[in-house]
Amino acid sequence: MSDLIPYSAPIPRRRSVPVVVGAVTVGGDAPIVVQSMTNTDTADVKATTQQVAELWRAGSELVRVTVNNAESATAVPQIRDRLAMMGIEVPIIGDFHYNGHQLLLDEPACAEALAKYRINPGNVGFGRKKDAQFAAIVEMAIRYCKPVRIGVNWGSLDQSVLAQMMDENHARAEPWDATTVMREALIHSAIESARKAEDIGLGRDRIVLSCKVSGVQDLVAVYRSLAARCDYALHLGLTEAGMGSKGIVASTAALSVLLQQGIGDTVRISLTPEPGESRTREVIVAQELLQTMGLRAFTPLVTACPGCGRTTSSFFQELAKTVQDHVRAKMPEWKLRYDGVENMTLAVMGCIVNGPGESKYANIGISLPGSGEAPTAPVFIDGEKRHTLRGAHIAQEFVAIVEDYVAAKYTARAS
């Protein structure tokens, strides 16, 4: 009898009501959508247009912008028009807090230009004004045929909902712990807000929900429960994930668990950019998460060895980076010209131990010589050795082989 543990296929995707955002469908049978958010002052039309364009070129399929004052609301249609002139039709989402009801009323061009509105039940309004201001935003969404993301956040949870949940918990024979109450309050706020929007007249096919927290286990628990209680499309993201490796690891740890269970229709990786770092990193991380899990394909993946005592030269590291940078830079062009190129696999290996084997498994692979090995680098194409590279121009020659392979292998798109 085999001692192997049987492979368990991922749980089928949770079936949600599809929501159309501009030309992008979220939920239903649609692929999981990658989105991002600008960090420019939206009133700065030039800077915001530039950053939206950068995020779109990196692969963001939805881009959210802050709309917090009259100047930013006025800028939104200008940003949309400038993007259109650049041939970029990415849906723009307006992020509203506190005064969204007034901005949408005062700036109808903004209300029309946005592809979706994002509102937070915790700060859409306070006291007696809360319900009226929530209703006003929903009514504007109905008027302009826009979907709405109702995004509940741990850091700005509606205190009246939390107080109600705490009172109910106090009356229980066996009260829940404080963390469970907080999780339940998040879920309750999201679902009840969605039901209020439906009562006002917003269709289920125009509602996306999110319940964002900053703790990995909290996020997993909240979304598992939320997914079991409703069929609204769900946006996933670990809020305030952090900077660098911490933010990447935390987001990946949380989202991969949920995605493996079929939960999630659109994702954002909320990274804090390091000084001078491009905002596009969050898009790349989201794409790589989905692609390495086998859920979508965005760009050719490069397999590269980590290096060891056999690979004392840094050349294979430099080549791996050159190849990865090249395919990412070329993808905006390739995806317009060729079908299927995003599924291509590449391998850059540093010595003879695993190099030839890994190279044969990739569409194109190169096995560089390790320390003490003959100074030759065999190149394998679809499992067969086709070339042997030597000398100072291996990187340029290998990239040229990749270019030739793409042109010959993948079907040109109809113009």
XYZ file of N, CA, C and O in Angstrom, residues 74-203:
520
model
N -14.084 66.806 -8.916
C -14.019 67.502 -10.200
C -12.954 66.893 -11.104
O -13.090 66.876 -12.336
N -11.890 66.379 -10.499
C -10.781 65.823 -11.273
C -11.111 64.471 -11.904
O -10.528 64.104 -12.926
N -12.039 63.716 -11.316
C -12.302 62.349 -11.772
C -12.639 62.268 -13.264
O -12.023 61.479 -13.996
N -13.612 63.038 -13.776
C -13.893 62.931 -15.214
C -12.720 63.357 -16.086
O -12.535 62.829 -17.187
N -11.909 64.293 -15.613
C -10.725 64.686 -16.373
C -9.725 63.535 -16.448
O -9.114 63.291 -17.496
N -9.564 62.834 -15.332
C -8.664 61.679 -15.303
C -9.170 60.599 -16.254
O -8.398 60.027 -17.041
N -10.456 60.325 -16.200
C -11.027 59.320 -17.104
C -10.794 59.699 -18.557
O -10.399 58.864 -19.389
N -11.012 60.963 -18.905
C -10.856 61.397 -20.296
C -9.402 61.320 -20.746
O -9.111 60.932 -21.888
N -8.476 61.695 -19.866
C -7.056 61.611 -20.229
C -6.635 60.160 -20.447
O -5.869 59.856 -21.365
N -7.120 59.281 -19.610
C -6.812 57.864 -19.775
C -7.367 57.342 -21.099
O -6.687 56.578 -21.808
N -8.577 57.752 -21.432
C -9.177 57.314 -22.697
C -8.347 57.775 -23.887
O -8.181 57.042 -24.868
N -7.807 58.992 -23.809
C -6.959 59.506 -24.878
C -5.677 58.684 -25.016
O -5.074 58.624 -26.099
N -5.272 58.033 -23.920
C -4.084 57.182 -23.939
C -4.427 55.742 -24.329
O -3.552 54.874 -24.356
N -5.704 55.493 -24.610
C -6.139 54.149 -24.961
C -6.335 53.241 -23.768
O -6.350 52.020 -23.908
N -6.506 53.827 -22.581
C -6.667 53.057 -21.340
C -8.105 53.194 -20.859
O -8.557 54.284 -20.526
N -8.823 52.070 -20.817
C -10.236 52.092 -20.429
C -10.463 51.398 -19.084
O -11.509 50.807 -18.870
N -9.486 51.435 -18.204
C -9.609 50.752 -16.917
C -10.716 51.400 -16.079
O -10.808 52.619 -15.993
N -11.594 50.596 -15.462
C -12.641 51.156 -14.600
C -12.037 51.844 -13.373
O -11.149 51.297 -12.718
N -12.542 53.031 -13.068
C -12.088 53.806 -11.912
C -13.155 53.714 -10.819
O -14.340 53.967 -11.065
N -12.710 53.389 -9.607
C -13.607 53.258 -8.457
C -13.389 54.446 -7.543
O -12.251 54.799 -7.233
N -14.468 55.056 -7.097
C -14.377 56.176 -6.169
C -14.469 55.713 -4.733
O -15.410 54.992 -4.362
N -13.494 56.102 -3.920
C -13.450 55.719 -2.515
C -13.990 56.874 -1.680
O -13.360 57.933 -1.587
N -15.166 56.673 -1.072
C -15.857 57.744 -0.359
C -15.899 57.474 1.145
O -16.178 56.356 1.573
N -15.640 58.514 1.918
C -15.779 58.463 3.372
C -16.348 59.802 3.842
O -15.921 60.863 3.385
N -17.295 59.730 4.735
C -17.862 60.897 5.423
C -18.760 61.773 4.541
O -19.879 62.122 4.951
N -18.301 62.191 3.378
C -19.057 63.187 2.601
C -19.404 62.715 1.195
O -19.690 63.524 0.320
N -19.393 61.400 0.964
C -19.665 60.877 -0.374
C -21.023 61.265 -0.902
O -21.183 61.558 -2.093
N -22.030 61.281 -0.024
C -23.388 61.636 -0.450
C -23.430 63.032 -1.052
O -24.090 63.279 -2.073
N -22.697 63.977 -0.434
C -22.704 65.357 -0.903
C -21.882 65.517 -2.184
O -22.273 66.224 -3.107
N -20.736 64.848 -2.231
C -19.882 64.966 -3.411
C -20.562 64.405 -4.657
O -20.481 64.992 -5.736
N -21.225 63.278 -4.520
C -21.901 62.686 -5.668
C -23.067 63.550 -6.122
O -23.354 63.650 -7.327
N -23.726 64.191 -5.184
C -24.834 65.081 -5.538
C -24.331 66.357 -6.200
O -24.877 66.805 -7.219
N -23.264 66.935 -5.661
C -22.749 68.207 -6.170
C -21.964 68.058 -7.469
O -21.843 69.024 -8.237
N -21.395 66.872 -7.697
C -20.529 66.657 -8.860
C -21.079 65.513 -9.713
O -20.549 64.398 -9.719
N -22.157 65.760 -10.454
C -22.754 64.679 -11.252
C -21.805 64.108 -12.305
O -21.911 62.931 -12.654
N -20.874 64.911 -12.798
C -19.915 64.386 -13.779
C -19.024 63.325 -13.144
O -18.643 62.339 -13.795
N -18.692 63.514 -11.888
C -17.912 62.522 -11.152
C -18.744 61.258 -10.947
O -18.252 60.139 -11.169
N -19.981 61.436 -10.530
C -20.868 60.295 -10.304
C -21.025 59.458 -11.566
O -21.088 58.222 -11.509
N -21.050 60.117 -12.710
C -21.207 59.413 -13.986
C -19.897 58.764 -14.432
O -19.894 57.670 -15.005
N -18.773 59.429 -14.187
C -17.482 58.951 -14.698
C -16.976 57.720 -13.953
O -16.288 56.879 -14.540
N -17.277 57.607 -12.670
C -16.805 56.474 -11.890
C -17.505 55.184 -12.325
O -18.685 55.191 -12.653
N -16.775 54.087 -12.291
C -17.347 52.790 -12.659
C -17.996 52.092 -11.464
O -18.829 51.206 -11.636
N -17.593 52.494 -10.248
C -18.136 51.892 -9.036
C -17.890 52.841 -7.883
O -16.922 53.605 -7.905
N -18.753 52.775 -6.860
C -18.554 53.556 -5.646
C -18.185 52.596 -4.515
O -18.769 51.524 -4.392
N -17.224 53.013 -3.688
C -16.902 52.241 -2.498
C -17.283 53.053 -1.271
O -16.857 54.207 -1.121
N -18.111 52.467 -0.419
C -18.544 53.162 0.793
C -18.300 52.269 2.003
O -18.322 51.042 1.914
N -18.070 52.902 3.141
C -17.789 52.220 4.396
C -18.926 52.509 5.374
O -19.109 53.666 5.774
N -19.713 51.508 5.757
C -20.824 51.754 6.676
C -20.400 52.377 7.996
O -21.209 53.026 8.673
N -19.129 52.213 8.361
C -18.654 52.735 9.630
C -18.459 54.234 9.644
O -18.419 54.846 10.719
N -18.293 54.846 8.467
C -18.113 56.299 8.452
C -18.829 56.980 7.290
O -18.426 58.044 6.844
N -19.917 56.362 6.840
C -20.738 57.022 5.826
C -21.512 58.175 6.441
O -21.956 59.100 5.763
N -21.672 58.138 7.756
C -22.382 59.181 8.484
C -22.537 58.748 9.927
O -22.289 57.591 10.269
N -22.948 59.675 10.762
C -23.040 59.370 12.182
C -24.396 59.797 12.733
O -25.026 60.737 12.234
N -24.824 59.068 13.767
C -26.077 59.409 14.430
C -27.280 59.302 13.497
O -27.382 58.383 12.671
N -28.170 60.268 13.592
C -29.400 60.231 12.809
C -29.162 60.425 11.323
O -30.001 60.077 10.503
N -28.005 60.987 10.956
C -27.720 61.241 9.536
C -27.223 59.998 8.805
O -27.220 59.964 7.572
N -26.787 59.006 9.555
C -26.112 57.853 8.937
C -26.984 57.168 7.882
O -26.549 56.984 6.742
N -28.198 56.787 8.250
C -29.051 56.053 7.320
C -29.405 56.894 6.105
O -29.426 56.387 4.976
N -29.668 58.172 6.315
C -30.047 59.042 5.195
C -28.876 59.222 4.229
O -29.057 59.226 3.001
N -27.665 59.360 4.768
C -26.503 59.568 3.902
C -26.116 58.281 3.174
O -25.694 58.319 2.015
N -26.289 57.153 3.834
C -26.077 55.870 3.166
C -27.071 55.713 2.016
O -26.702 55.349 0.891
N -28.325 56.023 2.307
C -29.359 55.899 1.277
C -29.092 56.834 0.106
O -29.321 56.474 -1.061
N -28.576 58.033 0.396
C -28.307 59.002 -0.676
C -27.263 58.464 -1.653
O -27.393 58.628 -2.874
N -26.210 57.818 -1.133
C -25.186 57.256 -2.015
C -25.759 56.109 -2.834
O -25.511 55.997 -4.043
N -26.530 55.251 -2.199
C -27.137 54.127 -2.913
C -28.072 54.637 -4.006
O -28.089 54.109 -5.130
N -28.839 55.666 -3.701
C -29.750 56.231 -4.702
C -28.993 56.822 -5.888
O -29.444 56.731 -7.039
N -27.817 57.414 -5.624
C -27.001 57.915 -6.727
C -26.475 56.753 -7.564
O -26.409 56.842 -8.808
N -26.120 55.667 -6.922
C -25.673 54.490 -7.663
C -26.784 53.942 -8.547
O -26.545 53.529 -9.690
N -27.999 53.952 -8.029
C -29.146 53.499 -8.826
C -29.376 54.443 -10.003
O -29.583 54.013 -11.145
N -29.297 55.742 -9.746
C -29.541 56.736 -10.791
C -28.554 56.600 -11.938
O -28.928 56.702 -13.113
N -27.283 56.348 -11.598
C -26.247 56.284 -12.631
C -25.872 54.847 -13.023
O -24.899 54.647 -13.754
N -26.657 53.882 -12.536
C -26.439 52.469 -12.886
C -25.028 52.005 -12.516
O -24.328 51.380 -13.331
N -24.606 52.313 -11.315
C -23.267 51.947 -10.844
C -23.348 50.889 -9.743
O -24.242 50.932 -8.892
N -22.406 49.964 -9.732
C -22.316 49.042 -8.596
C -21.660 49.723 -7.401
O -21.020 50.777 -7.540
N -21.806 49.107 -6.249
C -21.267 49.651 -4.996
C -20.521 48.548 -4.256
O -21.010 47.420 -4.159
N -19.325 48.875 -3.761
C -18.681 47.972 -2.800
C -18.955 48.501 -1.412
O -18.587 49.640 -1.092
N -19.583 47.679 -0.612
C -19.806 48.001 0.792
C -18.643 47.388 1.558
O -18.556 46.177 1.733
N -17.710 48.253 1.962
C -16.471 47.786 2.552
C -16.372 48.099 4.027
O -16.146 49.250 4.412
N -16.560 47.091 4.847
C -16.444 47.241 6.296
C -14.977 47.056 6.679
O -14.292 46.194 6.126
N -14.509 47.867 7.605
C -13.102 47.810 8.000
C -12.988 47.732 9.519
O -13.688 48.455 10.240
N -12.118 46.877 9.981
C -11.874 46.671 11.415
C -11.602 47.987 12.149
O -12.066 48.196 13.262
N -10.853 48.883 11.500
C -10.456 50.118 12.167
C -11.511 51.201 12.179
O -11.327 52.230 12.838
N -12.595 50.996 11.433
C -13.650 52.023 11.396
C -15.028 51.376 11.450
O -15.960 51.803 10.764
N -15.146 50.356 12.262
C -16.404 49.631 12.401
C -17.475 50.526 13.014
O -17.196 51.308 13.934
N -18.678 50.429 12.491
C -19.815 51.186 13.006
C -19.982 50.867 14.501
O -20.287 49.733 14.881
N -19.764 51.861 15.339
C -19.791 51.645 16.786
C -21.175 51.269 17.305
O -21.291 50.573 18.318
N -22.214 51.702 16.615
C -23.563 51.326 17.052
C -23.796 49.828 16.836
O -24.448 49.163 17.650
N -23.262 49.296 15.730
C -23.378 47.861 15.479
C -22.591 47.079 16.524
O -23.068 46.083 17.077
N -21.363 47.554 16.813
C -20.545 46.874 17.805
C -21.198 46.900 19.174
O -21.210 45.883 19.888
N -21.768 48.045 19.540
C -22.445 48.144 20.842
C -23.624 47.188 20.923
O -23.846 46.526 21.953
N -24.391 47.092 19.830
C -25.527 46.169 19.797
C -25.065 44.728 19.967
O -25.656 43.965 20.747
N -24.004 44.364 19.261
C -23.497 42.999 19.338
C -22.963 42.692 20.739
O -23.131 41.586 21.254
N -22.347 43.677 21.371
C -21.822 43.461 22.720
C -22.957 43.281 23.718
O -22.868 42.452 24.642
N -24.034 44.043 23.547
C -25.199 43.882 24.429
C -25.811 42.496 24.270
O -26.172 41.838 25.259
N -25.952 42.062 23.020
C -26.510 40.733 22.767
C -25.604 39.651 23.352
O -26.078 38.650 23.897
N -24.310 39.860 23.241
C -23.370 38.877 23.764
C -23.439 38.807 25.290
O -23.339 37.716 25.883
N -23.596 39.964 25.918
C -23.671 40.007 27.376
C -24.864 39.207 27.884
O -24.823 38.640 28.997
N -25.933 39.137 27.074
C -27.143 38.430 27.499
C -27.054 36.919 27.271
O -27.943 36.175 27.704
N -26.016 36.449 26.594
C -25.885 35.020 26.329
C -25.534 34.256 27.610
O -24.816 34.756 28.477
N -26.011 33.029 27.663
C -25.673 32.177 28.806
C -24.184 31.882 28.826
O -23.565 31.791 29.895
N -23.604 31.732 27.619
C -22.163 31.515 27.488
C -21.623 32.558 26.505
O -21.578 32.317 25.285
N -21.237 33.706 26.993
C -20.793 34.801 26.111
C -19.582 34.422 25.271
O -18.731 33.628 25.689
N -19.524 34.994 24.069
C -18.363 34.819 23.200
C -17.208 35.657 23.734
O -17.405 36.608 24.496
N -16.015 35.330 23.268
C -14.870 36.176 23.600
C -14.917 37.432 22.739
O -15.660 37.519 21.746
N -14.115 38.430 23.099
C -14.176 39.737 22.441
C -13.843 39.659 20.958
O -14.455 40.363 20.132
N -12.897 38.796 20.579
C -12.529 38.676 19.174
C -13.681 38.139 18.345
O -13.959 38.625 17.241
N -14.392 37.163 18.859
C -15.534 36.591 18.148
C -16.636 37.631 17.972
O -17.268 37.713 16.919
N -16.859 38.444 19.002
C -17.866 39.503 18.900
C -17.477 40.495 17.807
O -18.311 40.910 16.995
N -16.217 40.873 17.774
C -15.758 41.821 16.762
C -15.920 41.245 15.359
O -16.399 41.932 14.440
N -15.553 40.000 15.173
C -15.715 39.371 13.862
C -17.177 39.349 13.440
O -17.524 39.642 12.300
N -18.032 38.982 14.390
C -19.461 38.909 14.077
C -20.023 40.287 13.744
O -20.890 40.426 12.866
N -19.532 41.305 14.422
C -19.995 42.668 14.144
C -19.622 43.094 12.731
O -20.400 43.767 12.031
N -18.432 42.741 12.275
C -18.013 43.049 10.908
C -18.945 42.402 9.896
O -19.423 43.054 8.949
N -19.196 41.125 10.080
C -20.048 40.388 9.140
C -21.465 40.944 9.153
O -22.086 41.161 8.097
N -21.966 41.192 10.347
C -23.323 41.736 10.490
C -23.443 43.090 9.791
O -24.418 43.343 9.077
N -22.465 43.955 9.983
C -22.492 45.282 9.369
C -22.523 45.179 7.850
O -23.288 45.883 7.180
N -21.703 44.287 7.290
C -21.643 44.151 5.838
C -22.959 43.632 5.264
O -23.512 44.204 4.317
N -23.458 42.545 5.831
C -24.662 41.927 5.276
C -25.884 42.808 5.477
O -26.705 42.973 4.556
N -26.020 43.392 6.653
C -27.172 44.259 6.898
C -27.130 45.509 6.013
O -28.166 45.981 5.532
N -25.953 46.050 5.779
C -25.832 47.203 4.894
C -26.227 46.823 3.469
O -26.885 47.598 2.765
N -25.829 45.638 3.036
C -26.207 45.174 1.696
C -27.717 45.010 1.580
O -28.315 45.368 0.554
N -28.325 44.496 2.620
C -29.784 44.316 2.599
C -30.501 45.660 2.586
O -31.529 45.825 1.921
N -29.952 46.639 3.295
C -30.537 47.985 3.242
C -30.440 48.560 1.838
O -31.383 49.200 1.354
N -29.286 48.338 1.192
C -29.119 48.825 -0.179
C -30.129 48.166 -1.104
O -30.696 48.828 -1.995
N -30.368 46.874 -0.911
C -31.376 46.192 -1.726
C -32.773 46.744 -1.457
O -33.579 46.919 -2.385
N -33.084 47.032 -0.197
C -34.390 47.596 0.142
C -34.605 48.950 -0.535
O -35.725 49.297 -0.924
N -33.514 49.699 -0.685
C -33.607 51.000 -1.355
C -33.810 50.827 -2.849
O -34.397 51.688 -3.515
N -33.358 49.692 -3.395
C -33.570 49.428 -4.815
C -32.351 49.004 -5.599
O -32.427 48.783 -6.808
N -31.205 48.885 -4.929
C -29.987 48.460 -5.616
C -30.009 46.942 -5.781
O -30.204 46.213 -4.812
N -29.810 46.472 -7.001
C -29.868 45.044 -7.257
C -28.696 44.290 -6.663
O -27.609 44.840 -6.455
